[in-house]
Amino acid sequence: MNFNFEYIGVDFALKVINWDSDTLIRLQLWDIAGQERFGNMTRVYYKEAVGAFLVFDVTRASTFEAVQKWKNDLDNKVLLPNGSPIPVVLLANKCDQAREGLVNNASQMDEYCSDKGFINWFETSAKEDINISEAAKYLVQKILENEKAHNFESIPKDPETMTLTNSTTITSSQEFKSIPAAEPHKTGCC
């Protein structure tokens, strides 16, 4: 399973995954880049989220220091239908670059994640494609476990949308039909 994403603009990606013979997953990934200017808009980005990645740069301590602020923001603004926080995976990005002081001890990172409410963490490199697929698979698996354990998929989130057990989604303006996997989006003008 390949997790290379087709980006639309700089902050939104789509990915359709044939998880198994009965499960088609449509991921929408929003990257707010940890920028303060998006702080007032995060509720819009988080709407209907069922999982999240929080990413910090192992070469910049300030990005790790901001992790807890963003985790608190997520926990305060988006919950699963049962009232629990969404699963959040912490990504220690740029593990391919030399660094000092950050992520030197896996057991300390495990403890940090446990204390702060992260479900797991991964050292990653977006540039070198290190642990990106593993982290994505882990988060998707946790989302599916939550849906199965709490029967979330039977709870429509948008009144205009109905999700069926085979993950086919229709809106009230559509007739029932199977929706094919998304075609790659072309980039460029118009």
PDB file of C-alpha atoms in Angstrom:
ATOM      1  CA  MET A   1       0.000   0.000   0.000  1.00  0.00           C
ATOM      2  CA  ASN A   2       1.546   3.276  -1.104  1.00  0.00           C
ATOM      3  CA  PHE A   3       0.839   6.453   0.877  1.00  0.00           C
ATOM      4  CA  ASN A   4       2.226   9.005  -1.554  1.00  0.00           C
ATOM      5  CA  PHE A   5      -0.415  11.712  -1.657  1.00  0.00           C
ATOM      6  CA  GLU A   6      -1.720  13.840  -4.518  1.00  0.00           C
ATOM      7  CA  TYR A   7      -1.556  17.400  -3.231  1.00  0.00           C
ATOM      8  CA  ILE A   8      -4.064  20.050  -4.169  1.00  0.00           C
ATOM      9  CA  GLY A   9      -2.502  23.382  -3.321  1.00  0.00           C
ATOM     10  CA  VAL A  10      -0.157  23.446  -0.378  1.00  0.00           C
ATOM     11  CA  ASP A  11      -2.442  22.451   2.467  1.00  0.00           C
ATOM     12  CA  PHE A  12      -4.844  19.771   1.265  1.00  0.00           C
ATOM     13  CA  ALA A  13      -4.332  16.216   0.049  1.00  0.00           C
ATOM     14  CA  LEU A  14      -6.641  13.410  -0.995  1.00  0.00           C
ATOM     15  CA  LYS A  15      -5.915   9.701  -0.829  1.00  0.00           C
ATOM     16  CA  VAL A  16      -8.175   6.781  -1.690  1.00  0.00           C
ATOM     17  CA  ILE A  17      -7.076   3.461  -0.213  1.00  0.00           C
ATOM     18  CA  ASN A  18      -8.385  -0.020  -0.901  1.00  0.00           C
ATOM     19  CA  TRP A  19      -7.754  -1.152   2.680  1.00  0.00           C
ATOM     20  CA  ASP A  20      -9.061  -4.665   2.108  1.00  0.00           C
ATOM     21  CA  SER A  21     -11.585  -6.359  -0.172  1.00  0.00           C
ATOM     22  CA  ASP A  22     -14.510  -4.826   1.754  1.00  0.00           C
ATOM     23  CA  THR A  23     -13.134  -1.427   2.766  1.00  0.00           C
ATOM     24  CA  LEU A  24     -12.498   1.649   0.666  1.00  0.00           C
ATOM     25  CA  ILE A  25     -11.103   4.588   2.614  1.00  0.00           C
ATOM     26  CA  ARG A  26     -11.108   8.196   1.468  1.00  0.00           C
ATOM     27  CA  LEU A  27      -8.629  10.324   3.380  1.00  0.00           C
ATOM     28  CA  GLN A  28      -8.646  14.089   3.399  1.00  0.00           C
ATOM     29  CA  LEU A  29      -5.462  15.537   4.844  1.00  0.00           C
ATOM     30  CA  TRP A  30      -5.271  19.179   5.882  1.00  0.00           C
ATOM     31  CA  ASP A  31      -1.899  20.707   6.652  1.00  0.00           C
ATOM     32  CA  ILE A  32      -2.137  23.913   8.674  1.00  0.00           C
ATOM     33  CA  ALA A  33       1.652  24.028   8.992  1.00  0.00           C
ATOM     34  CA  GLY A  34       1.502  24.987  12.670  1.00  0.00           C
ATOM     35  CA  GLN A  35       1.192  28.614  11.715  1.00  0.00           C
ATOM     36  CA  GLU A  36      -0.369  30.984  14.220  1.00  0.00           C
ATOM     37  CA  ARG A  37      -2.314  32.742  11.477  1.00  0.00           C
ATOM     38  CA  PHE A  38      -4.450  29.601  11.123  1.00  0.00           C
ATOM     39  CA  GLY A  39      -5.117  29.382  14.867  1.00  0.00           C
ATOM     40  CA  ASN A  40      -8.524  31.032  14.644  1.00  0.00           C
ATOM     41  CA  MET A  41      -9.568  28.788  11.755  1.00  0.00           C
ATOM     42  CA  THR A  42      -8.603  25.399  13.166  1.00  0.00           C
ATOM     43  CA  ARG A  43     -12.191  24.436  14.011  1.00  0.00           C
ATOM     44  CA  VAL A  44     -12.953  24.591  10.268  1.00  0.00           C
ATOM     45  CA  TYR A  45      -9.956  22.377   9.441  1.00  0.00           C
ATOM     46  CA  TYR A  46     -10.811  19.935  12.216  1.00  0.00           C
ATOM     47  CA  LYS A  47     -14.495  19.578  11.262  1.00  0.00           C
ATOM     48  CA  GLU A  48     -15.451  15.895  11.147  1.00  0.00           C
ATOM     49  CA  ALA A  49     -11.863  14.756  11.764  1.00  0.00           C
ATOM     50  CA  VAL A  50     -11.550  11.208  13.080  1.00  0.00           C
ATOM     51  CA  GLY A  51      -7.762  11.196  13.506  1.00  0.00           C
ATOM     52  CA  ALA A  52      -4.748  13.475  13.244  1.00  0.00           C
ATOM     53  CA  PHE A  53      -0.996  13.677  12.886  1.00  0.00           C
ATOM     54  CA  LEU A  54       0.958  16.302  14.785  1.00  0.00           C
ATOM     55  CA  VAL A  55       4.371  16.858  13.253  1.00  0.00           C
ATOM     56  CA  PHE A  56       7.473  18.458  14.663  1.00  0.00           C
ATOM     57  CA  ASP A  57      10.855  19.038  13.091  1.00  0.00           C
ATOM     58  CA  VAL A  58      13.606  17.194  15.000  1.00  0.00           C
ATOM     59  CA  THR A  59      16.078  19.880  13.919  1.00  0.00           C
ATOM     60  CA  ARG A  60      14.070  22.708  15.533  1.00  0.00           C
ATOM     61  CA  ALA A  61      13.261  22.485  19.244  1.00  0.00           C
ATOM     62  CA  SER A  62      10.646  25.246  18.971  1.00  0.00           C
ATOM     63  CA  THR A  63       8.449  22.976  16.862  1.00  0.00           C
ATOM     64  CA  PHE A  64       8.507  20.297  19.573  1.00  0.00           C
ATOM     65  CA  GLU A  65       7.686  22.917  22.198  1.00  0.00           C
ATOM     66  CA  ALA A  66       4.548  23.838  20.190  1.00  0.00           C
ATOM     67  CA  VAL A  67       3.295  20.237  19.998  1.00  0.00           C
ATOM     68  CA  GLN A  68       1.351  20.365  23.255  1.00  0.00           C
ATOM     69  CA  LYS A  69      -0.376  23.626  22.261  1.00  0.00           C
ATOM     70  CA  TRP A  70      -1.628  22.040  19.042  1.00  0.00           C
ATOM     71  CA  LYS A  71      -2.654  18.819  20.833  1.00  0.00           C
ATOM     72  CA  ASN A  72      -4.675  20.870  23.332  1.00  0.00           C
ATOM     73  CA  ASP A  73      -6.271  22.771  20.450  1.00  0.00           C
ATOM     74  CA  LEU A  74      -7.325  19.478  18.818  1.00  0.00           C
ATOM     75  CA  ASP A  75      -8.632  18.034  22.077  1.00  0.00           C
ATOM     76  CA  ASN A  76     -10.668  21.173  22.785  1.00  0.00           C
ATOM     77  CA  LYS A  77     -12.201  21.518  19.332  1.00  0.00           C
ATOM     78  CA  VAL A  78     -12.898  18.037  17.985  1.00  0.00           C
ATOM     79  CA  LEU A  79     -14.241  14.902  19.644  1.00  0.00           C
ATOM     80  CA  LEU A  80     -15.452  11.535  18.451  1.00  0.00           C
ATOM     81  CA  PRO A  81     -19.218  10.883  18.634  1.00  0.00           C
ATOM     82  CA  ASN A  82     -18.731   9.170  22.028  1.00  0.00           C
ATOM     83  CA  GLY A  83     -17.080  12.328  23.431  1.00  0.00           C
ATOM     84  CA  SER A  84     -13.523  11.000  23.509  1.00  0.00           C
ATOM     85  CA  PRO A  85     -10.611  12.759  21.794  1.00  0.00           C
ATOM     86  CA  ILE A  86      -9.673  11.742  18.280  1.00  0.00           C
ATOM     87  CA  PRO A  87      -6.599   9.508  17.949  1.00  0.00           C
ATOM     88  CA  VAL A  88      -3.472  11.609  17.394  1.00  0.00           C
ATOM     89  CA  VAL A  89      -0.092  10.276  16.246  1.00  0.00           C
ATOM     90  CA  LEU A  90       3.024  12.368  16.857  1.00  0.00           C
ATOM     91  CA  LEU A  91       5.522  12.466  13.978  1.00  0.00           C
ATOM     92  CA  ALA A  92       9.174  13.362  14.634  1.00  0.00           C
ATOM     93  CA  ASN A  93      10.007  14.516  11.117  1.00  0.00           C
ATOM     94  CA  LYS A  94      13.391  14.998   9.425  1.00  0.00           C
ATOM     95  CA  CYS A  95      14.905  11.967  11.161  1.00  0.00           C
ATOM     96  CA  ASP A  96      17.249  11.735   8.160  1.00  0.00           C
ATOM     97  CA  GLN A  97      19.037  14.927   9.263  1.00  0.00           C
ATOM     98  CA  ALA A  98      21.609  15.300  12.011  1.00  0.00           C
ATOM     99  CA  ARG A  99      20.184  16.692  15.213  1.00  0.00           C
ATOM    100  CA  GLU A 100      21.011  17.135  18.857  1.00  0.00           C
ATOM    101  CA  GLY A 101      18.765  16.820  21.863  1.00  0.00           C
ATOM    102  CA  LEU A 102      15.489  15.799  20.218  1.00  0.00           C
ATOM    103  CA  VAL A 103      14.242  12.205  20.146  1.00  0.00           C
ATOM    104  CA  ASN A 104      17.383  10.723  21.637  1.00  0.00           C
ATOM    105  CA  ASN A 105      15.500   8.280  23.809  1.00  0.00           C
ATOM    106  CA  ALA A 106      12.597   6.190  22.521  1.00  0.00           C
ATOM    107  CA  SER A 107      11.362   5.292  26.009  1.00  0.00           C
ATOM    108  CA  GLN A 108      11.176   8.990  26.923  1.00  0.00           C
ATOM    109  CA  MET A 109       9.155   9.655  23.763  1.00  0.00           C
ATOM    110  CA  ASP A 110       6.872   6.719  24.612  1.00  0.00           C
ATOM    111  CA  GLU A 111       6.343   8.192  28.087  1.00  0.00           C
ATOM    112  CA  TYR A 112       5.779  11.699  26.696  1.00  0.00           C
ATOM    113  CA  CYS A 113       3.138  10.393  24.271  1.00  0.00           C
ATOM    114  CA  SER A 114       1.405   8.399  26.981  1.00  0.00           C
ATOM    115  CA  ASP A 115       1.361  11.391  29.350  1.00  0.00           C
ATOM    116  CA  LYS A 116       0.133  13.828  26.692  1.00  0.00           C
ATOM    117  CA  GLY A 117      -2.553  11.629  25.111  1.00  0.00           C
ATOM    118  CA  PHE A 118      -0.902  10.647  21.829  1.00  0.00           C
ATOM    119  CA  ILE A 119      -1.675   7.108  20.686  1.00  0.00           C
ATOM    120  CA  ASN A 120       1.842   6.584  19.306  1.00  0.00           C
ATOM    121  CA  TRP A 121       4.806   8.325  17.700  1.00  0.00           C
ATOM    122  CA  PHE A 122       7.059   7.681  14.716  1.00  0.00           C
ATOM    123  CA  GLU A 123      10.385   9.049  13.585  1.00  0.00           C
ATOM    124  CA  THR A 124       9.754  10.055   9.984  1.00  0.00           C
ATOM    125  CA  SER A 125      11.323  11.707   6.993  1.00  0.00           C
ATOM    126  CA  ALA A 126       8.954  13.103   4.412  1.00  0.00           C
ATOM    127  CA  LYS A 127      11.920  13.745   2.125  1.00  0.00           C
ATOM    128  CA  GLU A 128      13.288  10.187   2.305  1.00  0.00           C
ATOM    129  CA  ASP A 129       9.877   8.498   2.790  1.00  0.00           C
ATOM    130  CA  ILE A 130      10.872   6.954   6.131  1.00  0.00           C
ATOM    131  CA  ASN A 131       7.998   5.576   8.228  1.00  0.00           C
ATOM    132  CA  ILE A 132       5.359   7.648   6.400  1.00  0.00           C
ATOM    133  CA  SER A 133       3.389   4.591   5.271  1.00  0.00           C
ATOM    134  CA  GLU A 134       3.811   2.890   8.647  1.00  0.00           C
ATOM    135  CA  ALA A 135       2.493   5.938  10.520  1.00  0.00           C
ATOM    136  CA  ALA A 136      -0.443   6.364   8.128  1.00  0.00           C
ATOM    137  CA  LYS A 137      -1.364   2.672   8.326  1.00  0.00           C
ATOM    138  CA  TYR A 138      -1.191   2.816  12.117  1.00  0.00           C
ATOM    139  CA  LEU A 139      -3.506   5.836  12.341  1.00  0.00           C
ATOM    140  CA  VAL A 140      -5.992   4.438   9.822  1.00  0.00           C
ATOM    141  CA  GLN A 141      -6.071   1.134  11.732  1.00  0.00           C
ATOM    142  CA  LYS A 142      -6.846   2.995  14.993  1.00  0.00           C
ATOM    143  CA  ILE A 143      -9.601   4.983  13.271  1.00  0.00           C
ATOM    144  CA  LEU A 144     -11.148   1.767  11.946  1.00  0.00           C
ATOM    145  CA  GLU A 145     -10.911   0.156  15.398  1.00  0.00           C
ATOM    146  CA  ASN A 146     -12.716   3.167  16.908  1.00  0.00           C
ATOM    147  CA  GLU A 147     -15.455   2.979  14.295  1.00  0.00           C
ATOM    148  CA  LYS A 148     -15.931  -0.734  14.845  1.00  0.00           C
ATOM    149  CA  ALA A 149     -15.816  -0.545  18.649  1.00  0.00           C
ATOM    150  CA  HIS A 150     -18.230   2.378  18.869  1.00  0.00           C
ATOM    151  CA  ASN A 151     -20.268   1.833  15.705  1.00  0.00           C
ATOM    152  CA  PHE A 152     -19.486   5.405  14.572  1.00  0.00           C
ATOM    153  CA  GLU A 153     -20.012   4.594  10.915  1.00  0.00           C
ATOM    154  CA  SER A 154     -23.763   4.292  11.518  1.00  0.00           C
ATOM    155  CA  ILE A 155     -23.880   7.853  12.857  1.00  0.00           C
ATOM    156  CA  PRO A 156     -24.240  10.279   9.944  1.00  0.00           C
ATOM    157  CA  LYS A 157     -22.000  13.285  10.542  1.00  0.00           C
ATOM    158  CA  ASP A 158     -23.391  15.501   7.817  1.00  0.00           C
ATOM    159  CA  PRO A 159     -27.197  15.515   7.436  1.00  0.00           C
ATOM    160  CA  GLU A 160     -26.755  15.585   3.646  1.00  0.00           C
ATOM    161  CA  THR A 161     -24.451  12.533   3.659  1.00  0.00           C
ATOM    162  CA  MET A 162     -25.011   8.876   4.444  1.00  0.00           C
ATOM    163  CA  THR A 163     -22.126   6.439   4.904  1.00  0.00           C
ATOM    164  CA  LEU A 164     -22.872   2.833   4.084  1.00  0.00           C
ATOM    165  CA  THR A 165     -21.096  -0.182   5.542  1.00  0.00           C
ATOM    166  CA  ASN A 166     -18.959  -0.603   2.419  1.00  0.00           C
ATOM    167  CA  SER A 167     -17.769   3.008   2.812  1.00  0.00           C
ATOM    168  CA  THR A 168     -19.667   4.234  -0.239  1.00  0.00           C
ATOM    169  CA  THR A 169     -20.881   7.748   0.462  1.00  0.00           C
ATOM    170  CA  ILE A 170     -23.883   9.384  -1.152  1.00  0.00           C
ATOM    171  CA  THR A 171     -25.481  12.743  -0.631  1.00  0.00           C
ATOM    172  CA  SER A 172     -29.184  13.442  -0.667  1.00  0.00           C
ATOM    173  CA  SER A 173     -28.881  14.877  -4.192  1.00  0.00           C
ATOM    174  CA  GLN A 174     -27.371  11.653  -5.618  1.00  0.00           C
ATOM    175  CA  GLU A 175     -28.956   8.384  -6.563  1.00  0.00           C
ATOM    176  CA  PHE A 176     -27.410   5.342  -4.905  1.00  0.00           C
ATOM    177  CA  LYS A 177     -24.450   4.131  -6.929  1.00  0.00           C
ATOM    178  CA  SER A 178     -20.949   2.936  -6.288  1.00  0.00           C
ATOM    179  CA  ILE A 179     -18.491   5.807  -6.290  1.00  0.00           C
ATOM    180  CA  PRO A 180     -15.233   4.911  -8.064  1.00  0.00           C
ATOM    181  CA  ALA A 181     -11.811   5.730  -6.669  1.00  0.00           C
ATOM    182  CA  ALA A 182     -10.771   9.317  -7.217  1.00  0.00           C
ATOM    183  CA  GLU A 183      -8.842  10.130 -10.356  1.00  0.00           C
ATOM    184  CA  PRO A 184      -5.519  11.903  -9.845  1.00  0.00           C
ATOM    185  CA  HIS A 185      -5.950  15.649  -9.866  1.00  0.00           C
ATOM    186  CA  LYS A 186      -4.021  17.584 -12.482  1.00  0.00           C
ATOM    187  CA  THR A 187      -2.105  20.611 -11.392  1.00  0.00           C
ATOM    188  CA  GLY A 188      -1.792  23.869 -13.246  1.00  0.00           C
ATOM    189  CA  CYS A 189      -3.916  26.801 -14.139  1.00  0.00           C
ATOM    190  CA  CYS A 190      -7.671  26.568 -14.785  1.00  0.00           C
TER     191      CYS A 190
END
